[in-house]
Amino acid sequence: MNAGFWTGKRVLVTGHTGFKGGWLVAWLRHLGAEVAGLALPPATTPNLYELAHTRQDIVSIFADIRDPAAVKAAFERFQPEIVFHMAAQAIVRASYEDPVGTYATNVMGTVHVFEAVRSSGVRVLVNVTSDKCYANREWVWGYRETDPLGGKDPYSSSKACAELVTAAYRSSFFSGPSRIGFASARAGNVIGGGDWAQDRLIPDVIAAIRSQQPVPVRNPEAVRPWQHVLEPLSGYLLLAEHLWRDPAAFSSEWNFGPDADSVRTVRWLVDRLAVLWGVPPQQMPQPGQHPHEARLLSLDSSKARALLGWAPRWGLDRAASAVVEWYKAFEQGIAVRPVMVDQIDAFMNTQRD
């Protein structure tokens, strides 16, 4: 990554009040970019948006991407050069409860963002979808960008739809003389400080540890490609730089997943976080009926390694240590924005594991 590239760039992040969006905004501001955010107000208390004082140094626009007029107005107000589209309904279980809202946000909301891009001076767009956009056959090997899209639940299906929308807009409106850098990015299960979303593993683990209770776990043997949130974000930033320089060569789909030794069970990660916190590992089955969730999923990131020069920097143990470090600082009343900047600097200065 060329840190100097970002100085003064006008960057719009949709979903900036969320977990991944909050970390991306902090990183972009640390690199000297001018940043605007477009999202709904924070959905939880506490939340990373307020704790990291995000509103103090960016243009923050509260609006719903399901409202095309509001999206267009945000683009006209800020005039971004680079857009990271991250706003989404991002929870699998929530998609069973509200499939209509999930599709409206993840599919039509994406269309509204793309339409705003069409009528603006944007040079680069990175649409962040999910590893769950693939038709998951529970393979032991990782999915490549050329594998079929699918999804057995509304969330996964909506992300596959968003990928199809991205490909259609790229070929219909952003190729030829009007070409801009227009790509999608797929990442797996990210962990990091500041995540309080409902039905997410890390918030549940930290809450249980802090209250000295066993951690409720739905699928302890489910295997996931765990990675610290900074890993895929570094891929998105690197991809955007390449798209700026050569949109024709890099406007396509990209996986950003961890190395094979970071593909672990839920049980392993829960136990490791407890040990790092300094408490005995305790898990208990979460009672009740649970909708279908994939038990095995991983990504093949060979394309990003070969063509972008991207690779993971932190192994899973280092990532888990950073999670514990962040939440312990929060528990002790330490300001979290400096903790985030310190972790960003440590990540950028780390040689690849």
PDB file of C-alpha atoms in Angstrom, residues 31-307:
ATOM      1  CA  LEU A  31      -3.626   8.293   5.880  1.00  0.00           C
ATOM      2  CA  GLY A  32      -4.738  11.880   5.294  1.00  0.00           C
ATOM      3  CA  ALA A  33      -7.831  11.322   3.146  1.00  0.00           C
ATOM      4  CA  GLU A  34     -10.838  13.636   3.201  1.00  0.00           C
ATOM      5  CA  VAL A  35     -13.702  11.350   4.199  1.00  0.00           C
ATOM      6  CA  ALA A  36     -17.482  11.430   4.130  1.00  0.00           C
ATOM      7  CA  GLY A  37     -19.783   8.745   5.463  1.00  0.00           C
ATOM      8  CA  LEU A  38     -23.293   7.767   4.395  1.00  0.00           C
ATOM      9  CA  ALA A  39     -25.242   5.456   6.685  1.00  0.00           C
ATOM     10  CA  LEU A  40     -28.058   5.009   9.137  1.00  0.00           C
ATOM     11  CA  PRO A  41     -27.368   6.196  12.699  1.00  0.00           C
ATOM     12  CA  PRO A  42     -25.523   3.660  14.881  1.00  0.00           C
ATOM     13  CA  ALA A  43     -27.699   0.670  15.715  1.00  0.00           C
ATOM     14  CA  THR A  44     -26.194  -0.211  19.111  1.00  0.00           C
ATOM     15  CA  THR A  45     -25.102   1.395  22.364  1.00  0.00           C
ATOM     16  CA  PRO A  46     -22.145   1.472  22.777  1.00  0.00           C
ATOM     17  CA  ASN A  47     -20.946   1.791  19.181  1.00  0.00           C
ATOM     18  CA  LEU A  48     -17.660   2.396  17.406  1.00  0.00           C
ATOM     19  CA  TYR A  49     -18.888   5.523  15.621  1.00  0.00           C
ATOM     20  CA  GLU A  50     -19.287   7.453  18.875  1.00  0.00           C
ATOM     21  CA  LEU A  51     -16.403   5.874  20.773  1.00  0.00           C
ATOM     22  CA  ALA A  52     -13.915   6.622  17.982  1.00  0.00           C
ATOM     23  CA  HIS A  53     -15.227  10.213  17.670  1.00  0.00           C
ATOM     24  CA  THR A  54     -15.795   9.633  13.965  1.00  0.00           C
ATOM     25  CA  ARG A  55     -18.186  12.570  13.607  1.00  0.00           C
ATOM     26  CA  GLN A  56     -15.479  15.056  14.588  1.00  0.00           C
ATOM     27  CA  ASP A  57     -13.291  14.784  11.501  1.00  0.00           C
ATOM     28  CA  ILE A  58     -15.465  13.609   8.617  1.00  0.00           C
ATOM     29  CA  VAL A  59     -18.610  14.714   6.811  1.00  0.00           C
ATOM     30  CA  SER A  60     -21.202  12.375   8.325  1.00  0.00           C
ATOM     31  CA  ILE A  61     -24.505  11.998   6.472  1.00  0.00           C
ATOM     32  CA  PHE A  62     -27.280   9.974   8.087  1.00  0.00           C
ATOM     33  CA  ALA A  63     -29.503   8.556   5.351  1.00  0.00           C
ATOM     34  CA  ASP A  64     -30.945   5.249   4.163  1.00  0.00           C
ATOM     35  CA  ILE A  65     -29.465   3.794   0.973  1.00  0.00           C
ATOM     36  CA  ARG A  66     -32.956   2.508   0.175  1.00  0.00           C
ATOM     37  CA  ASP A  67     -33.806   6.161  -0.548  1.00  0.00           C
ATOM     38  CA  PRO A  68     -32.336   6.981  -3.986  1.00  0.00           C
ATOM     39  CA  ALA A  69     -32.857  10.726  -3.620  1.00  0.00           C
ATOM     40  CA  ALA A  70     -30.949  10.786  -0.332  1.00  0.00           C
ATOM     41  CA  VAL A  71     -28.084   8.797  -1.852  1.00  0.00           C
ATOM     42  CA  LYS A  72     -27.868  11.100  -4.858  1.00  0.00           C
ATOM     43  CA  ALA A  73     -27.924  14.179  -2.598  1.00  0.00           C
ATOM     44  CA  ALA A  74     -25.032  12.803  -0.544  1.00  0.00           C
ATOM     45  CA  PHE A  75     -22.930  12.320  -3.680  1.00  0.00           C
ATOM     46  CA  GLU A  76     -23.767  15.806  -4.935  1.00  0.00           C
ATOM     47  CA  ARG A  77     -22.867  17.322  -1.577  1.00  0.00           C
ATOM     48  CA  PHE A  78     -19.462  15.641  -1.149  1.00  0.00           C
ATOM     49  CA  GLN A  79     -18.351  14.943  -4.760  1.00  0.00           C
ATOM     50  CA  PRO A  80     -16.251  11.842  -3.915  1.00  0.00           C
ATOM     51  CA  GLU A  81     -13.435  10.517  -6.075  1.00  0.00           C
ATOM     52  CA  ILE A  82     -13.370   7.069  -4.467  1.00  0.00           C
ATOM     53  CA  VAL A  83     -16.310   5.142  -2.976  1.00  0.00           C
ATOM     54  CA  PHE A  84     -16.251   2.135  -0.673  1.00  0.00           C
ATOM     55  CA  HIS A  85     -19.784   0.730  -0.584  1.00  0.00           C
ATOM     56  CA  MET A  86     -20.123  -1.150   2.714  1.00  0.00           C
ATOM     57  CA  ALA A  87     -23.644  -0.258   3.896  1.00  0.00           C
ATOM     58  CA  ALA A  88     -25.661  -3.461   4.237  1.00  0.00           C
ATOM     59  CA  GLN A  89     -27.923  -5.622   6.314  1.00  0.00           C
ATOM     60  CA  ALA A  90     -25.054  -7.883   7.323  1.00  0.00           C
ATOM     61  CA  ILE A  91     -26.493 -10.558   9.635  1.00  0.00           C
ATOM     62  CA  VAL A  92     -27.575 -13.978   8.339  1.00  0.00           C
ATOM     63  CA  ARG A  93     -30.126 -14.611  11.095  1.00  0.00           C
ATOM     64  CA  ALA A  94     -31.636 -11.145  10.701  1.00  0.00           C
ATOM     65  CA  SER A  95     -32.216 -11.893   7.025  1.00  0.00           C
ATOM     66  CA  TYR A  96     -34.583 -14.717   7.982  1.00  0.00           C
ATOM     67  CA  GLU A  97     -36.563 -12.292  10.142  1.00  0.00           C
ATOM     68  CA  ASP A  98     -36.684  -9.530   7.520  1.00  0.00           C
ATOM     69  CA  PRO A  99     -35.952 -10.888   4.039  1.00  0.00           C
ATOM     70  CA  VAL A 100     -37.692  -7.989   2.294  1.00  0.00           C
ATOM     71  CA  GLY A 101     -35.602  -5.414   4.140  1.00  0.00           C
ATOM     72  CA  THR A 102     -32.451  -7.428   3.497  1.00  0.00           C
ATOM     73  CA  TYR A 103     -33.000  -7.527  -0.262  1.00  0.00           C
ATOM     74  CA  ALA A 104     -34.127  -3.895  -0.334  1.00  0.00           C
ATOM     75  CA  THR A 105     -30.912  -2.789   1.368  1.00  0.00           C
ATOM     76  CA  ASN A 106     -28.376  -5.164  -0.114  1.00  0.00           C
ATOM     77  CA  VAL A 107     -29.676  -5.221  -3.693  1.00  0.00           C
ATOM     78  CA  MET A 108     -31.683  -2.069  -4.402  1.00  0.00           C
ATOM     79  CA  GLY A 109     -29.560  -0.021  -2.015  1.00  0.00           C
ATOM     80  CA  THR A 110     -26.547  -1.072  -4.064  1.00  0.00           C
ATOM     81  CA  VAL A 111     -28.376  -0.075  -7.261  1.00  0.00           C
ATOM     82  CA  HIS A 112     -29.045   3.365  -5.774  1.00  0.00           C
ATOM     83  CA  VAL A 113     -25.362   3.834  -4.955  1.00  0.00           C
ATOM     84  CA  PHE A 114     -24.369   2.761  -8.474  1.00  0.00           C
ATOM     85  CA  GLU A 115     -26.877   5.158 -10.016  1.00  0.00           C
ATOM     86  CA  ALA A 116     -25.374   8.001  -7.971  1.00  0.00           C
ATOM     87  CA  VAL A 117     -21.933   6.972  -9.221  1.00  0.00           C
ATOM     88  CA  ARG A 118     -23.186   7.185 -12.810  1.00  0.00           C
ATOM     89  CA  SER A 119     -24.086  10.862 -12.441  1.00  0.00           C
ATOM     90  CA  SER A 120     -20.978  11.896 -10.480  1.00  0.00           C
ATOM     91  CA  GLY A 121     -17.242  12.269 -10.968  1.00  0.00           C
ATOM     92  CA  VAL A 122     -16.290   9.094  -9.112  1.00  0.00           C
ATOM     93  CA  ARG A 123     -13.144   7.430 -10.455  1.00  0.00           C
ATOM     94  CA  VAL A 124     -13.088   4.278  -8.296  1.00  0.00           C
ATOM     95  CA  LEU A 125     -15.770   2.171  -6.613  1.00  0.00           C
ATOM     96  CA  VAL A 126     -15.176  -0.894  -4.456  1.00  0.00           C
ATOM     97  CA  ASN A 127     -18.363  -2.773  -3.615  1.00  0.00           C
ATOM     98  CA  VAL A 128     -17.827  -4.861  -0.472  1.00  0.00           C
ATOM     99  CA  THR A 129     -19.980  -7.978  -0.516  1.00  0.00           C
ATOM    100  CA  SER A 130     -19.220 -11.218   1.360  1.00  0.00           C
ATOM    101  CA  ASP A 131     -17.666 -14.672   1.119  1.00  0.00           C
ATOM    102  CA  LYS A 132     -21.228 -15.935   1.570  1.00  0.00           C
ATOM    103  CA  CYS A 133     -22.100 -14.859  -1.985  1.00  0.00           C
ATOM    104  CA  TYR A 134     -20.824 -18.233  -3.229  1.00  0.00           C
ATOM    105  CA  ALA A 135     -23.000 -21.301  -3.707  1.00  0.00           C
ATOM    106  CA  ASN A 136     -21.603 -23.086  -0.664  1.00  0.00           C
ATOM    107  CA  ARG A 137     -21.064 -26.804  -1.207  1.00  0.00           C
ATOM    108  CA  GLU A 138     -19.176 -27.250   2.077  1.00  0.00           C
ATOM    109  CA  TRP A 139     -15.922 -27.868   0.182  1.00  0.00           C
ATOM    110  CA  VAL A 140     -12.694 -28.228   2.144  1.00  0.00           C
ATOM    111  CA  TRP A 141     -10.889 -26.016  -0.396  1.00  0.00           C
ATOM    112  CA  GLY A 142     -11.402 -22.299  -0.833  1.00  0.00           C
ATOM    113  CA  TYR A 143     -13.788 -20.701  -3.309  1.00  0.00           C
ATOM    114  CA  ARG A 144     -12.340 -18.796  -6.236  1.00  0.00           C
ATOM    115  CA  GLU A 145     -13.789 -15.704  -7.873  1.00  0.00           C
ATOM    116  CA  THR A 146     -14.920 -17.812 -10.834  1.00  0.00           C
ATOM    117  CA  ASP A 147     -16.989 -20.238  -8.738  1.00  0.00           C
ATOM    118  CA  PRO A 148     -20.802 -20.070  -8.967  1.00  0.00           C
ATOM    119  CA  LEU A 149     -22.731 -17.583  -6.870  1.00  0.00           C
ATOM    120  CA  GLY A 150     -25.660 -18.632  -4.699  1.00  0.00           C
ATOM    121  CA  GLY A 151     -26.956 -18.595  -1.148  1.00  0.00           C
ATOM    122  CA  LYS A 152     -29.375 -20.702   0.897  1.00  0.00           C
ATOM    123  CA  ASP A 153     -30.457 -17.820   3.133  1.00  0.00           C
ATOM    124  CA  PRO A 154     -31.710 -14.345   2.199  1.00  0.00           C
ATOM    125  CA  TYR A 155     -28.508 -12.601   3.321  1.00  0.00           C
ATOM    126  CA  SER A 156     -26.177 -14.818   1.289  1.00  0.00           C
ATOM    127  CA  SER A 157     -28.515 -14.700  -1.687  1.00  0.00           C
ATOM    128  CA  SER A 158     -28.736 -10.902  -1.480  1.00  0.00           C
ATOM    129  CA  LYS A 159     -24.949 -10.651  -1.603  1.00  0.00           C
ATOM    130  CA  ALA A 160     -24.858 -12.918  -4.653  1.00  0.00           C
ATOM    131  CA  CYS A 161     -27.451 -10.612  -6.228  1.00  0.00           C
ATOM    132  CA  ALA A 162     -25.288  -7.594  -5.382  1.00  0.00           C
ATOM    133  CA  GLU A 163     -22.397  -9.267  -7.194  1.00  0.00           C
ATOM    134  CA  LEU A 164     -24.564  -9.766 -10.289  1.00  0.00           C
ATOM    135  CA  VAL A 165     -25.653  -6.130 -10.127  1.00  0.00           C
ATOM    136  CA  THR A 166     -21.999  -5.063  -9.904  1.00  0.00           C
ATOM    137  CA  ALA A 167     -21.038  -7.103 -12.955  1.00  0.00           C
ATOM    138  CA  ALA A 168     -24.020  -5.793 -14.940  1.00  0.00           C
ATOM    139  CA  TYR A 169     -23.316  -2.126 -14.141  1.00  0.00           C
ATOM    140  CA  ARG A 170     -19.626  -2.561 -14.863  1.00  0.00           C
ATOM    141  CA  SER A 171     -20.226  -3.995 -18.328  1.00  0.00           C
ATOM    142  CA  SER A 172     -23.209  -1.752 -19.147  1.00  0.00           C
ATOM    143  CA  PHE A 173     -22.120   1.658 -17.878  1.00  0.00           C
ATOM    144  CA  PHE A 174     -18.493   1.712 -16.729  1.00  0.00           C
ATOM    145  CA  SER A 175     -16.506   0.179 -19.575  1.00  0.00           C
ATOM    146  CA  GLY A 176     -15.189   1.651 -22.784  1.00  0.00           C
ATOM    147  CA  PRO A 177     -14.643   5.432 -22.959  1.00  0.00           C
ATOM    148  CA  SER A 178     -16.583   5.985 -19.713  1.00  0.00           C
ATOM    149  CA  ARG A 179     -14.573   3.388 -17.799  1.00  0.00           C
ATOM    150  CA  ILE A 180     -13.948   3.870 -14.094  1.00  0.00           C
ATOM    151  CA  GLY A 181     -12.353   1.470 -11.642  1.00  0.00           C
ATOM    152  CA  PHE A 182     -15.324  -0.696 -10.598  1.00  0.00           C
ATOM    153  CA  ALA A 183     -14.749  -3.848  -8.548  1.00  0.00           C
ATOM    154  CA  SER A 184     -16.256  -6.062  -5.862  1.00  0.00           C
ATOM    155  CA  ALA A 185     -14.459  -7.413  -2.813  1.00  0.00           C
ATOM    156  CA  ARG A 186     -15.326 -10.544  -0.865  1.00  0.00           C
ATOM    157  CA  ALA A 187     -14.047 -11.277   2.636  1.00  0.00           C
ATOM    158  CA  GLY A 188     -14.815 -13.734   5.373  1.00  0.00           C
ATOM    159  CA  ASN A 189     -15.512 -13.512   9.081  1.00  0.00           C
ATOM    160  CA  VAL A 190     -13.714 -10.474  10.450  1.00  0.00           C
ATOM    161  CA  ILE A 191     -12.914  -9.858  14.108  1.00  0.00           C
ATOM    162  CA  GLY A 192     -11.707  -6.745  15.884  1.00  0.00           C
ATOM    163  CA  GLY A 193     -12.430  -4.230  18.580  1.00  0.00           C
ATOM    164  CA  GLY A 194     -15.615  -2.208  18.502  1.00  0.00           C
ATOM    165  CA  ASP A 195     -18.038  -4.819  17.211  1.00  0.00           C
ATOM    166  CA  TRP A 196     -21.330  -4.811  19.115  1.00  0.00           C
ATOM    167  CA  ALA A 197     -23.665  -6.076  16.413  1.00  0.00           C
ATOM    168  CA  GLN A 198     -26.394  -8.489  17.437  1.00  0.00           C
ATOM    169  CA  ASP A 199     -25.812 -12.169  16.663  1.00  0.00           C
ATOM    170  CA  ARG A 200     -22.069 -11.722  16.165  1.00  0.00           C
ATOM    171  CA  LEU A 201     -19.599 -14.029  17.893  1.00  0.00           C
ATOM    172  CA  ILE A 202     -17.107 -11.499  19.251  1.00  0.00           C
ATOM    173  CA  PRO A 203     -19.664  -9.305  21.064  1.00  0.00           C
ATOM    174  CA  ASP A 204     -21.202 -12.432  22.623  1.00  0.00           C
ATOM    175  CA  VAL A 205     -17.799 -13.752  23.707  1.00  0.00           C
ATOM    176  CA  ILE A 206     -16.657 -10.471  25.239  1.00  0.00           C
ATOM    177  CA  ALA A 207     -19.984  -9.922  27.024  1.00  0.00           C
ATOM    178  CA  ALA A 208     -19.854 -13.422  28.522  1.00  0.00           C
ATOM    179  CA  ILE A 209     -16.221 -13.095  29.604  1.00  0.00           C
ATOM    180  CA  ARG A 210     -16.816  -9.693  31.224  1.00  0.00           C
ATOM    181  CA  SER A 211     -19.828 -11.034  33.133  1.00  0.00           C
ATOM    182  CA  GLN A 212     -17.953 -14.239  34.059  1.00  0.00           C
ATOM    183  CA  GLN A 213     -20.555 -16.402  32.348  1.00  0.00           C
ATOM    184  CA  PRO A 214     -20.177 -19.303  29.875  1.00  0.00           C
ATOM    185  CA  VAL A 215     -20.179 -18.196  26.245  1.00  0.00           C
ATOM    186  CA  PRO A 216     -23.386 -19.202  24.399  1.00  0.00           C
ATOM    187  CA  VAL A 217     -22.388 -20.834  21.103  1.00  0.00           C
ATOM    188  CA  ARG A 218     -24.787 -21.968  18.357  1.00  0.00           C
ATOM    189  CA  ASN A 219     -22.445 -24.020  16.149  1.00  0.00           C
ATOM    190  CA  PRO A 220     -19.146 -24.683  17.967  1.00  0.00           C
ATOM    191  CA  GLU A 221     -17.784 -26.944  15.220  1.00  0.00           C
ATOM    192  CA  ALA A 222     -18.567 -24.542  12.360  1.00  0.00           C
ATOM    193  CA  VAL A 223     -15.391 -23.645  10.458  1.00  0.00           C
ATOM    194  CA  ARG A 224     -14.801 -20.049   9.379  1.00  0.00           C
ATOM    195  CA  PRO A 225     -12.008 -18.061   7.670  1.00  0.00           C
ATOM    196  CA  TRP A 226     -11.298 -15.765  10.637  1.00  0.00           C
ATOM    197  CA  GLN A 227      -9.216 -12.627  10.108  1.00  0.00           C
ATOM    198  CA  HIS A 228      -8.660  -9.302  11.813  1.00  0.00           C
ATOM    199  CA  VAL A 229     -10.719  -6.508  10.293  1.00  0.00           C
ATOM    200  CA  LEU A 230      -7.541  -4.744   9.126  1.00  0.00           C
ATOM    201  CA  GLU A 231      -6.720  -7.645   6.782  1.00  0.00           C
ATOM    202  CA  PRO A 232      -9.576  -7.228   4.284  1.00  0.00           C
ATOM    203  CA  LEU A 233      -9.530  -3.444   4.702  1.00  0.00           C
ATOM    204  CA  SER A 234      -5.900  -3.440   3.586  1.00  0.00           C
ATOM    205  CA  GLY A 235      -7.053  -5.372   0.527  1.00  0.00           C
ATOM    206  CA  TYR A 236      -9.811  -2.879  -0.248  1.00  0.00           C
ATOM    207  CA  LEU A 237      -7.378   0.040   0.011  1.00  0.00           C
ATOM    208  CA  LEU A 238      -4.784  -1.685  -2.150  1.00  0.00           C
ATOM    209  CA  LEU A 239      -7.424  -2.621  -4.729  1.00  0.00           C
ATOM    210  CA  ALA A 240      -8.641   0.989  -4.890  1.00  0.00           C
ATOM    211  CA  GLU A 241      -5.107   2.199  -5.580  1.00  0.00           C
ATOM    212  CA  HIS A 242      -4.763  -0.260  -8.466  1.00  0.00           C
ATOM    213  CA  LEU A 243      -8.181   0.669  -9.833  1.00  0.00           C
ATOM    214  CA  TRP A 244      -7.188   4.352  -9.835  1.00  0.00           C
ATOM    215  CA  ARG A 245      -4.039   3.668 -11.872  1.00  0.00           C
ATOM    216  CA  ASP A 246      -5.385   1.014 -14.229  1.00  0.00           C
ATOM    217  CA  PRO A 247      -9.165   0.528 -14.125  1.00  0.00           C
ATOM    218  CA  ALA A 248      -9.208  -1.791 -17.139  1.00  0.00           C
ATOM    219  CA  ALA A 249      -6.848  -4.307 -15.541  1.00  0.00           C
ATOM    220  CA  PHE A 250      -8.374  -4.505 -12.072  1.00  0.00           C
ATOM    221  CA  SER A 251     -12.136  -3.986 -12.495  1.00  0.00           C
ATOM    222  CA  SER A 252     -13.323  -7.453 -11.476  1.00  0.00           C
ATOM    223  CA  GLU A 253     -14.065  -9.605  -8.414  1.00  0.00           C
ATOM    224  CA  TRP A 254     -11.533 -10.140  -5.600  1.00  0.00           C
ATOM    225  CA  ASN A 255     -11.273 -12.454  -2.593  1.00  0.00           C
ATOM    226  CA  PHE A 256      -9.472 -11.330   0.577  1.00  0.00           C
ATOM    227  CA  GLY A 257      -9.297 -14.307   2.903  1.00  0.00           C
ATOM    228  CA  PRO A 258      -6.824 -15.533   5.544  1.00  0.00           C
ATOM    229  CA  ASP A 259      -4.183 -18.222   5.305  1.00  0.00           C
ATOM    230  CA  ALA A 260      -5.228 -21.820   5.847  1.00  0.00           C
ATOM    231  CA  ASP A 261      -4.038 -21.897   9.471  1.00  0.00           C
ATOM    232  CA  SER A 262      -6.558 -19.157  10.323  1.00  0.00           C
ATOM    233  CA  VAL A 263      -9.494 -21.253   9.109  1.00  0.00           C
ATOM    234  CA  ARG A 264     -10.625 -22.561  12.497  1.00  0.00           C
ATOM    235  CA  THR A 265     -13.709 -23.701  14.358  1.00  0.00           C
ATOM    236  CA  VAL A 266     -15.863 -21.385  16.424  1.00  0.00           C
ATOM    237  CA  ARG A 267     -14.901 -23.453  19.470  1.00  0.00           C
ATOM    238  CA  TRP A 268     -11.186 -22.818  18.926  1.00  0.00           C
ATOM    239  CA  LEU A 269     -11.605 -19.053  18.646  1.00  0.00           C
ATOM    240  CA  VAL A 270     -13.873 -18.782  21.693  1.00  0.00           C
ATOM    241  CA  ASP A 271     -11.421 -20.758  23.827  1.00  0.00           C
ATOM    242  CA  ARG A 272      -8.442 -18.746  22.560  1.00  0.00           C
ATOM    243  CA  LEU A 273     -10.087 -15.412  23.353  1.00  0.00           C
ATOM    244  CA  ALA A 274     -10.843 -16.601  26.891  1.00  0.00           C
ATOM    245  CA  VAL A 275      -7.255 -17.704  27.456  1.00  0.00           C
ATOM    246  CA  LEU A 276      -5.904 -14.398  26.128  1.00  0.00           C
ATOM    247  CA  TRP A 277      -8.274 -12.527  28.453  1.00  0.00           C
ATOM    248  CA  GLY A 278      -6.996 -14.616  31.357  1.00  0.00           C
ATOM    249  CA  VAL A 279     -10.115 -16.592  32.235  1.00  0.00           C
ATOM    250  CA  PRO A 280     -10.933 -20.318  31.938  1.00  0.00           C
ATOM    251  CA  PRO A 281     -12.635 -21.213  28.633  1.00  0.00           C
ATOM    252  CA  GLN A 282     -16.346 -21.903  29.178  1.00  0.00           C
ATOM    253  CA  GLN A 283     -18.881 -22.604  26.471  1.00  0.00           C
ATOM    254  CA  MET A 284     -22.500 -23.688  26.510  1.00  0.00           C
ATOM    255  CA  PRO A 285     -24.863 -24.637  23.686  1.00  0.00           C
ATOM    256  CA  GLN A 286     -27.256 -21.844  22.760  1.00  0.00           C
ATOM    257  CA  PRO A 287     -30.777 -23.241  23.254  1.00  0.00           C
ATOM    258  CA  GLY A 288     -33.583 -23.058  20.733  1.00  0.00           C
ATOM    259  CA  GLN A 289     -34.094 -23.726  17.043  1.00  0.00           C
ATOM    260  CA  HIS A 290     -31.584 -22.012  14.763  1.00  0.00           C
ATOM    261  CA  PRO A 291     -31.940 -21.365  11.014  1.00  0.00           C
ATOM    262  CA  HIS A 292     -29.484 -22.903   8.595  1.00  0.00           C
ATOM    263  CA  GLU A 293     -25.926 -21.587   8.611  1.00  0.00           C
ATOM    264  CA  ALA A 294     -23.012 -23.031   6.643  1.00  0.00           C
ATOM    265  CA  ARG A 295     -20.662 -25.231   8.648  1.00  0.00           C
ATOM    266  CA  LEU A 296     -17.626 -24.925   6.360  1.00  0.00           C
ATOM    267  CA  LEU A 297     -16.536 -21.979   4.225  1.00  0.00           C
ATOM    268  CA  SER A 298     -13.168 -20.613   3.104  1.00  0.00           C
ATOM    269  CA  LEU A 299     -11.772 -18.407   0.348  1.00  0.00           C
ATOM    270  CA  ASP A 300      -8.968 -18.800  -2.166  1.00  0.00           C
ATOM    271  CA  SER A 301      -7.156 -15.446  -2.397  1.00  0.00           C
ATOM    272  CA  SER A 302      -4.568 -16.500  -4.962  1.00  0.00           C
ATOM    273  CA  LYS A 303      -5.732 -13.834  -7.412  1.00  0.00           C
ATOM    274  CA  ALA A 304      -5.186 -10.987  -4.935  1.00  0.00           C
ATOM    275  CA  ARG A 305      -1.803 -12.399  -3.986  1.00  0.00           C
ATOM    276  CA  ALA A 306      -0.624 -12.736  -7.575  1.00  0.00           C
ATOM    277  CA  LEU A 307      -2.044  -9.560  -9.143  1.00  0.00           C
TER     278      LEU A 307
END
